[in-house]
């Protein structure tokens, strides 16, 4: 079943049927102000953090879906009928009303044709202003004069997700609203520097800033009392629940149209006045939208491809990068799943996210790298979850007295956990990401930038990386395999005193990345030391982890094998086998054998399962994974994150057909016409897909904020299409299906543009026979060309 389609020309996903099974979301905003919005305009806004600076309220995991939201209502004053421009919250009969939603790059556009009125609501946040603009257009397509009333509606939050949901004895009496010059101002006296506003480009005919007056005590967003009666109550008050509702009456002749602009922003009344003055001019709204389009066009131009695979083209050229960027900017804690109950950065998550986008967002990637090293302790491990704001100077905005509610002042030392809460993989992922950033930007000086440790002292980033590698080398078990500590990448595999094969393979991958950097920097002593360490790690893996047809997942604290053919359950795992090949720790022969086993036992039409067979008996020596329901998340679901590792592994083995088979299975684009099974957005990778042991096999869950996005973008661009950079130049080394005869890539790198045409006349899967740069024979990698130059590259595979 299909609910929409990819509009590649406009870089939009068009939802033709709004009654999708679950919320299909989008992210509005690219800097500090963000709105998470659904296909029905439900969702919430926040500023910088979804936990501590909420702007609008959201009732997660509720029914009806996605309430409340950022709504525009239209009332026909002659008939008394009303509807919303988005299908919800009024939910008009879809046989009588024609609704559409277009999710674009940091904007969403809702449209409705109903009762002869064509209406559109464009929602976006300008690149350089902290305001959400609602560009509303209405046209009378009927043959009679129409008298309409238009209403905006948002429900304001109490600024913190915690006090939105508890301690109402305080929060219900700490917020207030006022109205002046057509602007609703909302304040919160516990944080006297905090204001929000709702404004418009017209003089309102009425307004409401009290939620309960606008909706009515026995109504919902579906049937607000103010809309039903045709005007608001002009309500303001100190205390209570607040909203932003502005009302305008219109008379439209047949064929006549009208344009209204609503503004939801950060700041006091004076800021609202300035923004109102600026965006009252529709030309300024148009200019801001063009600037947003240009912002994304510039990013996307860094890497564009044209291949025989239309789904790959759509995802790589637009949606996959967009999702990967979203993860770097907003981390993990702002969605309809993570609704702001946590804040900050996950060390492992962000370390991997930044691997994929140094070419499109170098500034944010560098910021995240430095923040992460603030969260590393001097022993070398990373703080699993921390808020980087803890380590930044704070401006004291509070008045000279303390808040009446006693909340202990946090001490930065309190967030530093010991080994008992350390995840053994956390600090290893960042090694490759730092190296990738330097390769992309040429900013070699980053290695020598000094960053403090979380527990005191400081070191260069280069030294931070060494601490990461040394920590893993120190914490090994009797076999020389890295200890699992509290957990590794799989949070539910709680090995404690056991050993993790995955972390040893990850250690090897981090080592080969670091050794390459040390060689480039001419630090020979480190090259020798860490090359010897890598050899030791590889030998331990080969001596102790090979199980005949695949690699083990590890050992329990009692020394029992996990992920072995000898096990009754959990015989084979994806992570350890894909990373064995990706890390280059495995021999070529064993790499092929283990990936053949992954294909045989774990592959499915919806992606590769995390393990097989599913656990059904609790075993606390293995961990919590044995208690998770079969086919869900870590217990034999199709966990998306390590699927790209298998794609990279197959490319390193030179098996392009197999790499594409794995890529296609997980590709959301390929599931666009089976939404009755997938349910989730077909333009977003999801955290996991229900496995074959579950009754909902194939159902995708937890979209957007998942490391799957960045990793799959990396796998396709760097390894399938094979266009990647190193310290000395641009490498072109594709691994493609034998059926592909040619493809093209446009790559911008350090100010130069490279137009790459790859020919595959012999139908091989891997191997480059010849390269020509600007009609001259060239080596691989191709040397960096002057900034501003345009360079033609032809590649012949063979």
PDB file of N, CA, C and O in Angstrom, residues 57 97 155 232 240 261 287 410 457 484 568 630 634 765:
ATOM      1  N   UNK A  57       4.111  22.579  23.551  1.00  0.00           N
ATOM      2  CA  UNK A  57       3.876  21.333  24.279  1.00  0.00           C
ATOM      3  C   UNK A  57       3.530  20.198  23.324  1.00  0.00           C
ATOM      4  O   UNK A  57       3.007  20.407  22.235  1.00  0.00           O
ATOM      5  N   UNK A  97     -12.636  15.934   1.271  1.00  0.00           N
ATOM      6  CA  UNK A  97     -11.551  16.916   1.389  1.00  0.00           C
ATOM      7  C   UNK A  97     -10.268  16.328   0.812  1.00  0.00           C
ATOM      8  O   UNK A  97      -9.952  15.153   1.037  1.00  0.00           O
ATOM      9  N   UNK A 155       0.089  25.454  21.611  1.00  0.00           N
ATOM     10  CA  UNK A 155       0.019  25.402  23.067  1.00  0.00           C
ATOM     11  C   UNK A 155       1.428  25.552  23.615  1.00  0.00           C
ATOM     12  O   UNK A 155       2.328  24.780  23.274  1.00  0.00           O
ATOM     13  N   UNK A 232     -12.223  34.593  19.063  1.00  0.00           N
ATOM     14  CA  UNK A 232     -11.564  34.250  20.315  1.00  0.00           C
ATOM     15  C   UNK A 232     -12.126  35.083  21.470  1.00  0.00           C
ATOM     16  O   UNK A 232     -12.958  35.986  21.267  1.00  0.00           O
ATOM     17  N   UNK A 240      -1.751  29.444  34.774  1.00  0.00           N
ATOM     18  CA  UNK A 240      -2.558  28.617  33.894  1.00  0.00           C
ATOM     19  C   UNK A 240      -1.783  28.077  32.709  1.00  0.00           C
ATOM     20  O   UNK A 240      -0.553  28.151  32.624  1.00  0.00           O
ATOM     21  N   UNK A 261       0.711  35.670   7.378  1.00  0.00           N
ATOM     22  CA  UNK A 261       1.950  35.138   7.941  1.00  0.00           C
ATOM     23  C   UNK A 261       1.841  35.153   9.464  1.00  0.00           C
ATOM     24  O   UNK A 261       1.568  36.201  10.063  1.00  0.00           O
ATOM     25  N   UNK A 287      12.109  35.673   0.538  1.00  0.00           N
ATOM     26  CA  UNK A 287      13.572  35.702   0.526  1.00  0.00           C
ATOM     27  C   UNK A 287      14.135  34.708   1.536  1.00  0.00           C
ATOM     28  O   UNK A 287      15.115  33.999   1.262  1.00  0.00           O
ATOM     29  N   UNK A 410      24.048  21.082  40.349  1.00  0.00           N
ATOM     30  CA  UNK A 410      24.835  19.943  39.875  1.00  0.00           C
ATOM     31  C   UNK A 410      26.327  20.245  39.902  1.00  0.00           C
ATOM     32  O   UNK A 410      26.758  21.365  39.657  1.00  0.00           O
ATOM     33  N   UNK A 457      42.900  17.959  34.011  1.00  0.00           N
ATOM     34  CA  UNK A 457      44.032  17.824  33.116  1.00  0.00           C
ATOM     35  C   UNK A 457      43.613  18.070  31.678  1.00  0.00           C
ATOM     36  O   UNK A 457      42.420  18.223  31.373  1.00  0.00           O
ATOM     37  N   UNK A 484      34.171  -6.654  27.886  1.00  0.00           N
ATOM     38  CA  UNK A 484      32.888  -6.066  27.515  1.00  0.00           C
ATOM     39  C   UNK A 484      32.463  -4.941  28.439  1.00  0.00           C
ATOM     40  O   UNK A 484      31.646  -4.101  28.066  1.00  0.00           O
ATOM     41  N   UNK A 568      22.756 -23.014  21.742  1.00  0.00           N
ATOM     42  CA  UNK A 568      21.389 -23.338  21.348  1.00  0.00           C
ATOM     43  C   UNK A 568      20.684 -22.113  20.776  1.00  0.00           C
ATOM     44  O   UNK A 568      19.930 -22.210  19.801  1.00  0.00           O
ATOM     45  N   UNK A 630      11.302 -11.740  21.644  1.00  0.00           N
ATOM     46  CA  UNK A 630      11.894 -12.247  20.398  1.00  0.00           C
ATOM     47  C   UNK A 630      11.461 -11.391  19.203  1.00  0.00           C
ATOM     48  O   UNK A 630      10.292 -11.071  19.045  1.00  0.00           O
ATOM     49  N   UNK A 634      17.174  -5.568  20.212  1.00  0.00           N
ATOM     50  CA  UNK A 634      18.442  -6.309  20.218  1.00  0.00           C
ATOM     51  C   UNK A 634      18.273  -7.821  20.127  1.00  0.00           C
ATOM     52  O   UNK A 634      19.247  -8.531  19.822  1.00  0.00           O
ATOM     53  N   UNK A 765      32.857  -6.196 -10.700  1.00  0.00           N
ATOM     54  CA  UNK A 765      32.285  -5.643  -9.485  1.00  0.00           C
ATOM     55  C   UNK A 765      33.254  -4.702  -8.763  1.00  0.00           C
ATOM     56  O   UNK A 765      32.825  -3.819  -8.027  1.00  0.00           O
TER      57      UNK A 765
END
